[in-house]
PDB file of C-alpha atoms in Angstrom:
ATOM      1  CA  MET R   1     -47.413 -13.166 -13.754  1.00  0.00           C
ATOM      2  CA  LYS R   2     -47.075 -12.781  -9.996  1.00  0.00           C
ATOM      3  CA  ASP R   3     -44.247 -10.706  -8.527  1.00  0.00           C
ATOM      4  CA  TYR R   4     -41.633 -13.128  -7.164  1.00  0.00           C
ATOM      5  CA  LEU R   5     -38.905 -10.614  -6.247  1.00  0.00           C
ATOM      6  CA  ASN R   6     -38.800 -11.586  -2.551  1.00  0.00           C
ATOM      7  CA  GLU R   7     -38.730 -15.268  -3.418  1.00  0.00           C
ATOM      8  CA  MET R   8     -35.898 -14.746  -5.905  1.00  0.00           C
ATOM      9  CA  ARG R   9     -33.967 -12.713  -3.338  1.00  0.00           C
ATOM     10  CA  SER R  10     -34.360 -15.532  -0.806  1.00  0.00           C
ATOM     11  CA  PHE R  11     -33.182 -18.183  -3.263  1.00  0.00           C
ATOM     12  CA  ALA R  12     -30.123 -16.108  -4.174  1.00  0.00           C
ATOM     13  CA  ALA R  13     -29.366 -15.594  -0.474  1.00  0.00           C
ATOM     14  CA  VAL R  14     -29.491 -19.361   0.171  1.00  0.00           C
ATOM     15  CA  MET R  15     -26.935 -19.990  -2.550  1.00  0.00           C
ATOM     16  CA  GLU R  16     -24.711 -17.043  -1.648  1.00  0.00           C
ATOM     17  CA  ASN R  17     -24.678 -17.819   2.079  1.00  0.00           C
ATOM     18  CA  GLY R  18     -24.408 -21.583   1.885  1.00  0.00           C
ATOM     19  CA  GLY R  19     -27.743 -22.551   3.374  1.00  0.00           C
ATOM     20  CA  PHE R  20     -31.113 -21.515   4.759  1.00  0.00           C
ATOM     21  CA  THR R  21     -29.931 -20.541   8.235  1.00  0.00           C
ATOM     22  CA  HIS R  22     -27.234 -18.148   7.042  1.00  0.00           C
ATOM     23  CA  ALA R  23     -29.538 -16.773   4.343  1.00  0.00           C
ATOM     24  CA  ALA R  24     -32.189 -15.971   6.957  1.00  0.00           C
ATOM     25  CA  LYS R  25     -29.595 -14.200   9.089  1.00  0.00           C
ATOM     26  CA  ALA R  26     -28.304 -12.211   6.126  1.00  0.00           C
ATOM     27  CA  LEU R  27     -31.800 -11.056   5.146  1.00  0.00           C
ATOM     28  CA  GLY R  28     -33.049 -10.575   8.686  1.00  0.00           C
ATOM     29  CA  VAL R  29     -36.007 -12.948   8.351  1.00  0.00           C
ATOM     30  CA  SER R  30     -36.938 -16.383   9.664  1.00  0.00           C
ATOM     31  CA  LYS R  31     -35.520 -19.611   8.270  1.00  0.00           C
ATOM     32  CA  GLY R  32     -39.089 -20.808   7.730  1.00  0.00           C
ATOM     33  CA  LEU R  33     -39.891 -17.862   5.480  1.00  0.00           C
ATOM     34  CA  ILE R  34     -36.795 -18.530   3.371  1.00  0.00           C
ATOM     35  CA  SER R  35     -37.862 -22.163   3.000  1.00  0.00           C
ATOM     36  CA  GLN R  36     -41.379 -21.119   1.983  1.00  0.00           C
ATOM     37  CA  HIS R  37     -40.001 -18.754  -0.649  1.00  0.00           C
ATOM     38  CA  VAL R  38     -37.833 -21.446  -2.259  1.00  0.00           C
ATOM     39  CA  LYS R  39     -40.674 -23.978  -2.251  1.00  0.00           C
ATOM     40  CA  ARG R  40     -42.970 -21.376  -3.822  1.00  0.00           C
ATOM     41  CA  LEU R  41     -40.493 -20.815  -6.634  1.00  0.00           C
ATOM     42  CA  GLU R  42     -40.099 -24.527  -7.261  1.00  0.00           C
ATOM     43  CA  SER R  43     -43.884 -24.941  -7.331  1.00  0.00           C
ATOM     44  CA  GLU R  44     -44.356 -22.040  -9.748  1.00  0.00           C
ATOM     45  CA  LEU R  45     -41.529 -23.193 -12.036  1.00  0.00           C
ATOM     46  CA  GLY R  46     -42.397 -26.878 -11.782  1.00  0.00           C
ATOM     47  CA  VAL R  47     -38.739 -27.824 -11.244  1.00  0.00           C
ATOM     48  CA  GLN R  48     -36.358 -28.594  -8.400  1.00  0.00           C
ATOM     49  CA  LEU R  49     -33.885 -25.797  -7.720  1.00  0.00           C
ATOM     50  CA  LEU R  50     -31.960 -27.333  -4.826  1.00  0.00           C
ATOM     51  CA  PHE R  51     -30.625 -30.673  -3.652  1.00  0.00           C
ATOM     52  CA  ARG R  52     -31.220 -30.692   0.120  1.00  0.00           C
ATOM     53  CA  SER R  53     -29.434 -32.830   2.704  1.00  0.00           C
ATOM     54  CA  THR R  54     -28.916 -32.609   6.446  1.00  0.00           C
ATOM     55  CA  ARG R  55     -25.449 -31.146   5.937  1.00  0.00           C
ATOM     56  CA  LYS R  56     -25.716 -28.829   2.930  1.00  0.00           C
ATOM     57  CA  VAL R  57     -27.737 -27.596   0.014  1.00  0.00           C
ATOM     58  CA  GLU R  58     -26.546 -27.581  -3.578  1.00  0.00           C
ATOM     59  CA  PRO R  59     -28.161 -26.143  -6.703  1.00  0.00           C
ATOM     60  CA  THR R  60     -29.495 -28.352  -9.446  1.00  0.00           C
ATOM     61  CA  GLU R  61     -28.415 -27.606 -12.991  1.00  0.00           C
ATOM     62  CA  ILE R  62     -31.616 -25.599 -13.460  1.00  0.00           C
ATOM     63  CA  GLY R  63     -30.976 -23.891 -10.121  1.00  0.00           C
ATOM     64  CA  ILE R  64     -27.565 -22.707 -11.270  1.00  0.00           C
ATOM     65  CA  THR R  65     -29.095 -21.107 -14.367  1.00  0.00           C
ATOM     66  CA  PHE R  66     -31.943 -19.565 -12.415  1.00  0.00           C
ATOM     67  CA  LEU R  67     -29.553 -18.164  -9.793  1.00  0.00           C
ATOM     68  CA  GLY R  68     -27.933 -15.794 -12.266  1.00  0.00           C
ATOM     69  CA  TYR R  69     -31.268 -14.230 -13.124  1.00  0.00           C
ATOM     70  CA  CYS R  70     -32.184 -13.935  -9.437  1.00  0.00           C
ATOM     71  CA  GLN R  71     -28.947 -12.142  -8.650  1.00  0.00           C
ATOM     72  CA  ASN R  72     -29.332  -9.774 -11.589  1.00  0.00           C
ATOM     73  CA  ILE R  73     -32.899  -8.789 -10.818  1.00  0.00           C
ATOM     74  CA  THR R  74     -32.318  -8.297  -7.086  1.00  0.00           C
ATOM     75  CA  GLN R  75     -29.170  -6.239  -7.694  1.00  0.00           C
ATOM     76  CA  SER R  76     -31.031  -4.106 -10.230  1.00  0.00           C
ATOM     77  CA  ALA R  77     -33.910  -3.559  -7.821  1.00  0.00           C
ATOM     78  CA  THR R  78     -31.534  -2.507  -5.058  1.00  0.00           C
ATOM     79  CA  ALA R  79     -29.618  -0.228  -7.400  1.00  0.00           C
ATOM     80  CA  ALA R  80     -32.862   1.368  -8.602  1.00  0.00           C
ATOM     81  CA  PHE R  81     -33.923   2.352  -5.088  1.00  0.00           C
ATOM     82  CA  GLU R  82     -30.430   3.580  -4.224  1.00  0.00           C
ATOM     83  CA  ALA R  83     -30.301   5.666  -7.404  1.00  0.00           C
ATOM     84  CA  VAL R  84     -33.556   7.386  -6.486  1.00  0.00           C
ATOM     85  CA  GLU R  85     -32.286   8.021  -2.968  1.00  0.00           C
ATOM     86  CA  ALA R  86     -29.114   9.517  -4.424  1.00  0.00           C
ATOM     87  CA  LEU R  87     -31.116  11.835  -6.677  1.00  0.00           C
ATOM     88  CA  ARG R  88     -32.892  13.002  -3.542  1.00  0.00           C
ATOM     89  CA  GLY R  89     -29.486  13.711  -2.056  1.00  0.00           C
ATOM     90  CA  GLU R  90     -29.833  10.896   0.465  1.00  0.00           C
ATOM     91  CA  PRO R  91     -27.636   7.901  -0.512  1.00  0.00           C
ATOM     92  CA  VAL R  92     -28.319   4.961   1.789  1.00  0.00           C
ATOM     93  CA  GLY R  93     -27.300   1.331   2.294  1.00  0.00           C
ATOM     94  CA  THR R  94     -24.391  -0.698   3.653  1.00  0.00           C
ATOM     95  CA  VAL R  95     -20.909  -0.880   2.144  1.00  0.00           C
ATOM     96  CA  ARG R  96     -18.830  -3.901   3.151  1.00  0.00           C
ATOM     97  CA  ILE R  97     -15.073  -3.471   2.935  1.00  0.00           C
ATOM     98  CA  THR R  98     -12.095  -5.745   3.563  1.00  0.00           C
ATOM     99  CA  VAL R  99      -8.551  -4.393   3.971  1.00  0.00           C
ATOM    100  CA  PRO R 100      -5.139  -5.678   5.145  1.00  0.00           C
ATOM    101  CA  VAL R 101      -4.785  -5.392   8.918  1.00  0.00           C
ATOM    102  CA  SER R 102      -1.983  -2.825   9.185  1.00  0.00           C
ATOM    103  CA  PHE R 103      -3.372  -0.847   6.260  1.00  0.00           C
ATOM    104  CA  GLY R 104      -6.765  -0.570   7.894  1.00  0.00           C
ATOM    105  CA  GLU R 105      -5.299   0.437  11.234  1.00  0.00           C
ATOM    106  CA  MET R 106      -3.299   3.257   9.637  1.00  0.00           C
ATOM    107  CA  PHE R 107      -5.807   4.679   7.162  1.00  0.00           C
ATOM    108  CA  LEU R 108      -9.350   3.474   7.278  1.00  0.00           C
ATOM    109  CA  ASP R 109     -10.282   5.119  10.566  1.00  0.00           C
ATOM    110  CA  ASP R 110      -9.666   8.586   9.093  1.00  0.00           C
ATOM    111  CA  ILE R 111     -11.273   7.667   5.786  1.00  0.00           C
ATOM    112  CA  ILE R 112     -14.429   6.230   7.325  1.00  0.00           C
ATOM    113  CA  VAL R 113     -14.862   9.155   9.724  1.00  0.00           C
ATOM    114  CA  ALA R 114     -14.567  11.647   6.881  1.00  0.00           C
ATOM    115  CA  PHE R 115     -16.823   9.609   4.589  1.00  0.00           C
ATOM    116  CA  GLN R 116     -19.597   9.197   7.130  1.00  0.00           C
ATOM    117  CA  LYS R 117     -19.583  12.886   7.920  1.00  0.00           C
ATOM    118  CA  ALA R 118     -20.340  13.436   4.238  1.00  0.00           C
ATOM    119  CA  HIS R 119     -22.774  10.493   3.910  1.00  0.00           C
ATOM    120  CA  PRO R 120     -24.246   9.737   7.354  1.00  0.00           C
ATOM    121  CA  ARG R 121     -26.959   7.388   6.049  1.00  0.00           C
ATOM    122  CA  ILE R 122     -24.467   4.954   4.510  1.00  0.00           C
ATOM    123  CA  GLN R 123     -23.400   2.204   6.907  1.00  0.00           C
ATOM    124  CA  ILE R 124     -19.872   0.774   6.787  1.00  0.00           C
ATOM    125  CA  GLU R 125     -18.872  -2.776   7.674  1.00  0.00           C
ATOM    126  CA  MET R 126     -15.094  -3.262   7.584  1.00  0.00           C
ATOM    127  CA  GLU R 127     -13.098  -6.450   8.064  1.00  0.00           C
ATOM    128  CA  LEU R 128      -9.356  -6.362   8.758  1.00  0.00           C
ATOM    129  CA  GLU R 129      -7.688  -9.459   7.298  1.00  0.00           C
ATOM    130  CA  ASN R 130      -4.600 -10.356   5.315  1.00  0.00           C
ATOM    131  CA  THR R 131      -6.135 -13.148   3.245  1.00  0.00           C
ATOM    132  CA  PHE R 132      -7.784 -12.812  -0.151  1.00  0.00           C
ATOM    133  CA  ARG R 133     -11.454 -13.784  -0.218  1.00  0.00           C
ATOM    134  CA  ALA R 134     -13.839 -14.202  -3.135  1.00  0.00           C
ATOM    135  CA  LEU R 135     -15.674 -10.888  -2.985  1.00  0.00           C
ATOM    136  CA  GLN R 136     -19.037 -11.901  -4.389  1.00  0.00           C
ATOM    137  CA  SER R 137     -19.503 -15.086  -2.383  1.00  0.00           C
ATOM    138  CA  ALA R 138     -18.407 -13.262   0.792  1.00  0.00           C
ATOM    139  CA  HIS R 139     -20.788 -10.360   0.040  1.00  0.00           C
ATOM    140  CA  ILE R 140     -17.924  -7.861   0.063  1.00  0.00           C
ATOM    141  CA  ASP R 141     -18.401  -4.671  -1.934  1.00  0.00           C
ATOM    142  CA  ILE R 142     -14.874  -3.273  -1.878  1.00  0.00           C
ATOM    143  CA  ALA R 143     -11.418  -4.613  -1.030  1.00  0.00           C
ATOM    144  CA  ILE R 144      -8.035  -2.949  -0.701  1.00  0.00           C
ATOM    145  CA  ARG R 145      -5.334  -5.404  -1.677  1.00  0.00           C
ATOM    146  CA  VAL R 146      -1.598  -5.709  -2.110  1.00  0.00           C
ATOM    147  CA  GLY R 147      -1.498  -7.329  -5.546  1.00  0.00           C
ATOM    148  CA  LEU R 148      -4.331  -9.054  -7.374  1.00  0.00           C
ATOM    149  CA  THR R 149      -5.917 -12.444  -7.836  1.00  0.00           C
ATOM    150  CA  ASP R 150      -6.853 -13.915 -11.216  1.00  0.00           C
ATOM    151  CA  ASP R 151     -10.556 -13.248 -10.664  1.00  0.00           C
ATOM    152  CA  PRO R 152     -11.886 -12.236 -14.120  1.00  0.00           C
ATOM    153  CA  GLU R 153     -15.001 -10.610 -12.659  1.00  0.00           C
ATOM    154  CA  GLN R 154     -13.395  -7.732 -10.798  1.00  0.00           C
ATOM    155  CA  VAL R 155     -12.372  -4.150 -11.435  1.00  0.00           C
ATOM    156  CA  ALA R 156      -9.085  -2.948  -9.924  1.00  0.00           C
ATOM    157  CA  ILE R 157      -8.150   0.691  -9.397  1.00  0.00           C
ATOM    158  CA  PRO R 158      -4.466   1.370  -8.617  1.00  0.00           C
ATOM    159  CA  LEU R 159      -4.094   3.420  -5.433  1.00  0.00           C
ATOM    160  CA  GLY R 160      -0.309   3.597  -5.512  1.00  0.00           C
ATOM    161  CA  GLN R 161       2.904   1.735  -4.906  1.00  0.00           C
ATOM    162  CA  LEU R 162       3.892   0.353  -1.522  1.00  0.00           C
ATOM    163  CA  SER R 163       7.574   1.064  -0.894  1.00  0.00           C
ATOM    164  CA  GLU R 164       9.583   0.528   2.277  1.00  0.00           C
ATOM    165  CA  LEU R 165      12.139   2.405   4.358  1.00  0.00           C
ATOM    166  CA  ILE R 166      14.929   1.139   6.596  1.00  0.00           C
ATOM    167  CA  CYS R 167      14.338   2.692  10.023  1.00  0.00           C
ATOM    168  CA  ALA R 168      15.519   2.656  13.629  1.00  0.00           C
ATOM    169  CA  SER R 169      15.191   4.978  16.587  1.00  0.00           C
ATOM    170  CA  PRO R 170      17.671   7.839  17.173  1.00  0.00           C
ATOM    171  CA  THR R 171      18.804   6.067  20.381  1.00  0.00           C
ATOM    172  CA  TYR R 172      19.544   2.892  18.410  1.00  0.00           C
ATOM    173  CA  TRP R 173      21.555   4.773  15.800  1.00  0.00           C
ATOM    174  CA  ALA R 174      23.454   6.535  18.589  1.00  0.00           C
ATOM    175  CA  LYS R 175      24.729   3.141  19.754  1.00  0.00           C
ATOM    176  CA  HIS R 176      25.164   1.460  16.368  1.00  0.00           C
ATOM    177  CA  THR R 177      26.815   2.744  13.201  1.00  0.00           C
ATOM    178  CA  LYS R 178      24.341   3.374  10.423  1.00  0.00           C
ATOM    179  CA  PRO R 179      24.770   0.935   7.523  1.00  0.00           C
ATOM    180  CA  GLU R 180      26.240   2.390   4.362  1.00  0.00           C
ATOM    181  CA  THR R 181      25.411  -0.635   2.215  1.00  0.00           C
ATOM    182  CA  PRO R 182      22.790  -3.379   2.571  1.00  0.00           C
ATOM    183  CA  ALA R 183      25.553  -5.840   3.490  1.00  0.00           C
ATOM    184  CA  ASP R 184      26.220  -3.779   6.638  1.00  0.00           C
ATOM    185  CA  LEU R 185      22.841  -4.904   7.997  1.00  0.00           C
ATOM    186  CA  GLY R 186      24.627  -8.098   9.050  1.00  0.00           C
ATOM    187  CA  ASN R 187      25.939  -6.072  11.998  1.00  0.00           C
ATOM    188  CA  HIS R 188      22.435  -5.107  13.166  1.00  0.00           C
ATOM    189  CA  ASN R 189      19.444  -6.713  14.843  1.00  0.00           C
ATOM    190  CA  CYS R 190      16.840  -6.747  12.059  1.00  0.00           C
ATOM    191  CA  LEU R 191      13.126  -6.776  12.897  1.00  0.00           C
ATOM    192  CA  LEU R 192      11.455  -8.953  10.277  1.00  0.00           C
ATOM    193  CA  ASN R 193       7.900  -9.222   8.931  1.00  0.00           C
ATOM    194  CA  PHE R 194       7.837 -12.936   8.164  1.00  0.00           C
ATOM    195  CA  GLN R 195       4.549 -12.721   6.257  1.00  0.00           C
ATOM    196  CA  TYR R 196       6.174 -10.817   3.392  1.00  0.00           C
ATOM    197  CA  TYR R 197       9.757 -12.035   3.831  1.00  0.00           C
ATOM    198  CA  LYS R 198       9.364 -15.758   4.365  1.00  0.00           C
ATOM    199  CA  ASP R 199      12.924 -16.470   3.216  1.00  0.00           C
ATOM    200  CA  GLY R 200      14.347 -13.924   5.675  1.00  0.00           C
ATOM    201  CA  ASN R 201      16.013 -11.844   2.956  1.00  0.00           C
ATOM    202  CA  TRP R 202      15.637  -8.135   2.172  1.00  0.00           C
ATOM    203  CA  VAL R 203      16.078  -7.066  -1.452  1.00  0.00           C
ATOM    204  CA  PHE R 204      17.481  -3.650  -2.388  1.00  0.00           C
ATOM    205  CA  PHE R 205      17.853  -1.858  -5.703  1.00  0.00           C
ATOM    206  CA  SER R 206      20.472   0.684  -6.715  1.00  0.00           C
ATOM    207  CA  ASP R 207      22.334   1.799  -9.816  1.00  0.00           C
ATOM    208  CA  ASP R 208      24.404  -1.365  -9.425  1.00  0.00           C
ATOM    209  CA  GLY R 209      21.323  -3.576  -9.675  1.00  0.00           C
ATOM    210  CA  ALA R 210      19.506  -5.773  -7.176  1.00  0.00           C
ATOM    211  CA  GLN R 211      21.044  -7.073  -3.977  1.00  0.00           C
ATOM    212  CA  SER R 212      19.579  -9.561  -1.497  1.00  0.00           C
ATOM    213  CA  VAL R 213      20.851  -9.714   2.082  1.00  0.00           C
ATOM    214  CA  PRO R 214      19.761 -11.858   5.039  1.00  0.00           C
ATOM    215  CA  ALA R 215      17.773  -9.974   7.685  1.00  0.00           C
ATOM    216  CA  GLN R 216      18.762 -11.616  10.945  1.00  0.00           C
ATOM    217  CA  GLY R 217      17.379 -10.654  14.333  1.00  0.00           C
ATOM    218  CA  ASN R 218      15.555 -11.754  17.448  1.00  0.00           C
ATOM    219  CA  LEU R 219      12.041 -10.489  16.610  1.00  0.00           C
ATOM    220  CA  ARG R 220       9.787 -11.719  13.806  1.00  0.00           C
ATOM    221  CA  LEU R 221       6.201 -10.450  13.501  1.00  0.00           C
ATOM    222  CA  ASN R 222       3.490 -10.314  10.842  1.00  0.00           C
ATOM    223  CA  HIS R 223       2.224  -6.863  11.858  1.00  0.00           C
ATOM    224  CA  TYR R 224       3.922  -3.692  10.650  1.00  0.00           C
ATOM    225  CA  PRO R 225       2.650  -1.284  13.346  1.00  0.00           C
ATOM    226  CA  LEU R 226       4.082  -3.572  16.028  1.00  0.00           C
ATOM    227  CA  LEU R 227       7.400  -3.725  14.197  1.00  0.00           C
ATOM    228  CA  ARG R 228       7.361   0.085  14.043  1.00  0.00           C
ATOM    229  CA  ASN R 229       6.740   0.252  17.788  1.00  0.00           C
ATOM    230  CA  ALA R 230       9.596  -2.163  18.423  1.00  0.00           C
ATOM    231  CA  ALA R 231      11.918  -0.016  16.307  1.00  0.00           C
ATOM    232  CA  ILE R 232      10.816   3.152  18.151  1.00  0.00           C
ATOM    233  CA  ARG R 233      11.743   1.440  21.430  1.00  0.00           C
ATOM    234  CA  GLY R 234      15.248   0.772  20.157  1.00  0.00           C
ATOM    235  CA  LEU R 235      14.995  -2.975  19.647  1.00  0.00           C
ATOM    236  CA  GLY R 236      16.566  -2.946  16.189  1.00  0.00           C
ATOM    237  CA  VAL R 237      16.291  -2.002  12.520  1.00  0.00           C
ATOM    238  CA  ALA R 238      12.940  -2.395  10.787  1.00  0.00           C
ATOM    239  CA  ARG R 239      11.928  -2.311   7.166  1.00  0.00           C
ATOM    240  CA  LEU R 240       8.594  -0.497   7.148  1.00  0.00           C
ATOM    241  CA  PRO R 241       6.108   0.646   4.508  1.00  0.00           C
ATOM    242  CA  ARG R 242       6.272   4.396   3.985  1.00  0.00           C
ATOM    243  CA  TYR R 243       2.723   4.842   5.259  1.00  0.00           C
ATOM    244  CA  VAL R 244       3.680   3.148   8.544  1.00  0.00           C
ATOM    245  CA  ALA R 245       7.065   4.854   8.988  1.00  0.00           C
ATOM    246  CA  LEU R 246       6.449   8.463   7.892  1.00  0.00           C
ATOM    247  CA  PRO R 247       4.361   9.666  10.867  1.00  0.00           C
ATOM    248  CA  ALA R 248       7.033   8.403  13.282  1.00  0.00           C
ATOM    249  CA  ILE R 249       9.810   9.924  11.135  1.00  0.00           C
ATOM    250  CA  PHE R 250       8.053  13.307  11.110  1.00  0.00           C
ATOM    251  CA  ASP R 251       7.742  13.103  14.916  1.00  0.00           C
ATOM    252  CA  GLY R 252      11.455  12.356  15.301  1.00  0.00           C
ATOM    253  CA  LEU R 253      10.832   8.863  16.663  1.00  0.00           C
ATOM    254  CA  LEU R 254      12.527   7.078  13.753  1.00  0.00           C
ATOM    255  CA  GLU R 255      15.408   7.883  11.433  1.00  0.00           C
ATOM    256  CA  THR R 256      16.067   6.261   8.071  1.00  0.00           C
ATOM    257  CA  ALA R 257      19.182   4.616   6.687  1.00  0.00           C
ATOM    258  CA  LEU R 258      20.295   3.324   3.283  1.00  0.00           C
ATOM    259  CA  ASP R 259      18.415   6.159   1.593  1.00  0.00           C
ATOM    260  CA  GLY R 260      20.379   5.603  -1.613  1.00  0.00           C
ATOM    261  CA  TYR R 261      18.759   2.194  -2.025  1.00  0.00           C
ATOM    262  CA  SER R 262      15.144   1.447  -2.939  1.00  0.00           C
ATOM    263  CA  SER R 263      12.859  -1.436  -2.094  1.00  0.00           C
ATOM    264  CA  PRO R 264      10.747  -3.526  -4.481  1.00  0.00           C
ATOM    265  CA  LEU R 265       7.448  -1.798  -5.198  1.00  0.00           C
ATOM    266  CA  ARG R 266       4.203  -3.599  -4.454  1.00  0.00           C
ATOM    267  CA  PRO R 267       1.064  -2.183  -6.087  1.00  0.00           C
ATOM    268  CA  ILE R 268      -1.955  -1.424  -3.901  1.00  0.00           C
ATOM    269  CA  TYR R 269      -5.376  -1.789  -5.545  1.00  0.00           C
ATOM    270  CA  LEU R 270      -8.926  -0.893  -4.676  1.00  0.00           C
ATOM    271  CA  VAL R 271     -10.943  -3.842  -5.985  1.00  0.00           C
ATOM    272  CA  TYR R 272     -14.655  -4.426  -6.440  1.00  0.00           C
ATOM    273  CA  PRO R 273     -16.813  -6.984  -8.264  1.00  0.00           C
ATOM    274  CA  TYR R 274     -17.939  -5.964 -11.720  1.00  0.00           C
ATOM    275  CA  GLN R 275     -21.584  -4.927 -11.921  1.00  0.00           C
ATOM    276  CA  GLU R 276     -23.414  -3.387 -14.826  1.00  0.00           C
ATOM    277  CA  ASN R 277     -25.250  -1.123 -12.383  1.00  0.00           C
ATOM    278  CA  LEU R 278     -22.802  -0.263  -9.623  1.00  0.00           C
ATOM    279  CA  PRO R 279     -24.737   0.838  -6.507  1.00  0.00           C
ATOM    280  CA  VAL R 280     -24.459   4.533  -5.746  1.00  0.00           C
ATOM    281  CA  LYS R 281     -23.202   3.877  -2.214  1.00  0.00           C
ATOM    282  CA  ASN R 282     -20.345   1.759  -3.591  1.00  0.00           C
ATOM    283  CA  ARG R 283     -19.427   4.356  -6.188  1.00  0.00           C
ATOM    284  CA  LEU R 284     -19.340   7.095  -3.552  1.00  0.00           C
ATOM    285  CA  MET R 285     -17.010   5.069  -1.331  1.00  0.00           C
ATOM    286  CA  ILE R 286     -14.753   4.038  -4.228  1.00  0.00           C
ATOM    287  CA  ASP R 287     -14.374   7.636  -5.416  1.00  0.00           C
ATOM    288  CA  PHE R 288     -13.824   8.863  -1.855  1.00  0.00           C
ATOM    289  CA  ILE R 289     -11.015   6.371  -1.095  1.00  0.00           C
ATOM    290  CA  ARG R 290      -9.316   7.029  -4.403  1.00  0.00           C
ATOM    291  CA  SER R 291      -9.407  10.803  -3.926  1.00  0.00           C
ATOM    292  CA  TRP R 292      -8.147  10.467  -0.339  1.00  0.00           C
ATOM    293  CA  PHE R 293      -4.948   8.795  -1.504  1.00  0.00           C
ATOM    294  CA  VAL R 294      -4.468  11.054  -4.508  1.00  0.00           C
ATOM    295  CA  GLU R 295      -4.378  13.967  -2.061  1.00  0.00           C
ATOM    296  CA  ARG R 296      -1.672  12.187   0.000  1.00  0.00           C
ATOM    297  CA  PRO R 297       0.874  11.058  -2.596  1.00  0.00           C
ATOM    298  CA  ASP R 298       3.754  10.567  -0.151  1.00  0.00           C
ATOM    299  CA  LEU R 299       2.060   7.701   1.666  1.00  0.00           C
ATOM    300  CA  LEU R 300       1.875   5.279  -1.247  1.00  0.00           C
ATOM    301  CA  GLU R 301       3.773   7.070  -3.973  1.00  0.00           C
ATOM    302  CA  THR R 302       0.341   7.552  -5.504  1.00  0.00           C
ATOM    303  CA  ARG R 303       0.283   7.955  -9.235  1.00  0.00           C
ATOM    304  CA  THR R 304      -2.602   9.125 -11.334  1.00  0.00           C
ATOM    305  CA  THR R 305      -3.488   6.068 -13.405  1.00  0.00           C
ATOM    306  CA  SER R 306      -6.591   4.690 -15.028  1.00  0.00           C
ATOM    307  CA  PRO R 307      -8.576   1.872 -13.415  1.00  0.00           C
ATOM    308  CA  ARG R 308      -7.550  -1.578 -14.536  1.00  0.00           C
ATOM    309  CA  HIS R 309     -10.604  -3.470 -15.700  1.00  0.00           C
ATOM    310  CA  ILE R 310      -9.622  -7.121 -15.650  1.00  0.00           C
ATOM    311  CA  ARG R 311     -13.065  -8.563 -16.235  1.00  0.00           C
ATOM    312  CA  SER R 312     -12.956 -10.993 -19.124  1.00  0.00           C
ATOM    313  CA  ALA R 313     -14.728 -10.008 -22.324  1.00  0.00           C
ATOM    314  CA  GLN R 314     -18.095 -11.600 -22.841  1.00  0.00           C
TER     315      GLN R 314
END
C-alpha cells in the first residue's frame, strides 16, 4: 500500500482549519496541493470524504470516521520525530499557548525567556485572551485558565489559587481612613474589574462568615494591571490578585487594608488536550510552567497537588 501520510495530514488540516485556504496556510503549502491530496485520498478509498460548496466544506459520515485515523497517525508521526530529537538532546517544534491577558503580561514574559534559554530550538506562539476556546480545533497546545470548561478531552493541572488583596497607594490612605470592615468601603472610591464583578459587589470571608458589599466608584476596567496603576496613582481602592499587587506592595507603591478578611479563591489550571503520545516539546513546557509556580508559592498560593485528569473514560 502506498504511503499516504502527507495526504492524510492535508485532509486533517482541512477539517481542523475549516477549509482548504486556511489548511494551506497552516501547513505552509499551496491550496492546490491540499486539494490534490484530498482528491487522491478519495480516489484511493473510492468514497467521498467532503461535501464542498462555495462557502464551506463539511465532512461526510465516512469523512468523520476517517478524520480520527488521520489525526492519530499524523500526531504519532510528529511525536516520533520529536522523541528522537529529544533523545539527541535537541527538542524542536512549536508550542502554542493561550493565557488570560493580565496573567500573561505579569508572568509569561519571564517564563518564556527562561524556557527558551533552556530550549532554544522550541518556538513559542502565545495568545493573550480572556475567552475560553476549544483547544484542539484552535490548534492550541497549552492553556492557562481561571476555572475549567466541561471539555472531557482535556487534562488540567492545578497551578494554585487566585486570591485578592484590597490595596491603595500610601498617599490615598494618608487622605482617607483605612476601612476596618468591608462595609467601610462605602466611604471610598472603589476601582472595579467589571469582568469578574459584573454585579458590582465584593465578597469577603471572615470568622463571621461571608459578607457582600457594593463596590462603588468612578472607574471600571477589565484589566487588572491598569487597575493597579490607577490605585498606585491614588485614584481609589482596588481589589487586585496577589500576583498583580505583590510587586507594587514590595516596592512601597501600594498598601493593603482589610487584612483580616479573605477573598473567594479561584483555581488556576494549566490545561492541555489529552493525547496518548504527548509531544516532548509540550511536556517540557508543561513541566517548566508548573515548576516555575511551585518555586513562587506566594504569587498564587501554590499548593502541591496532583494533576486533574478530567478526560472521560473510554
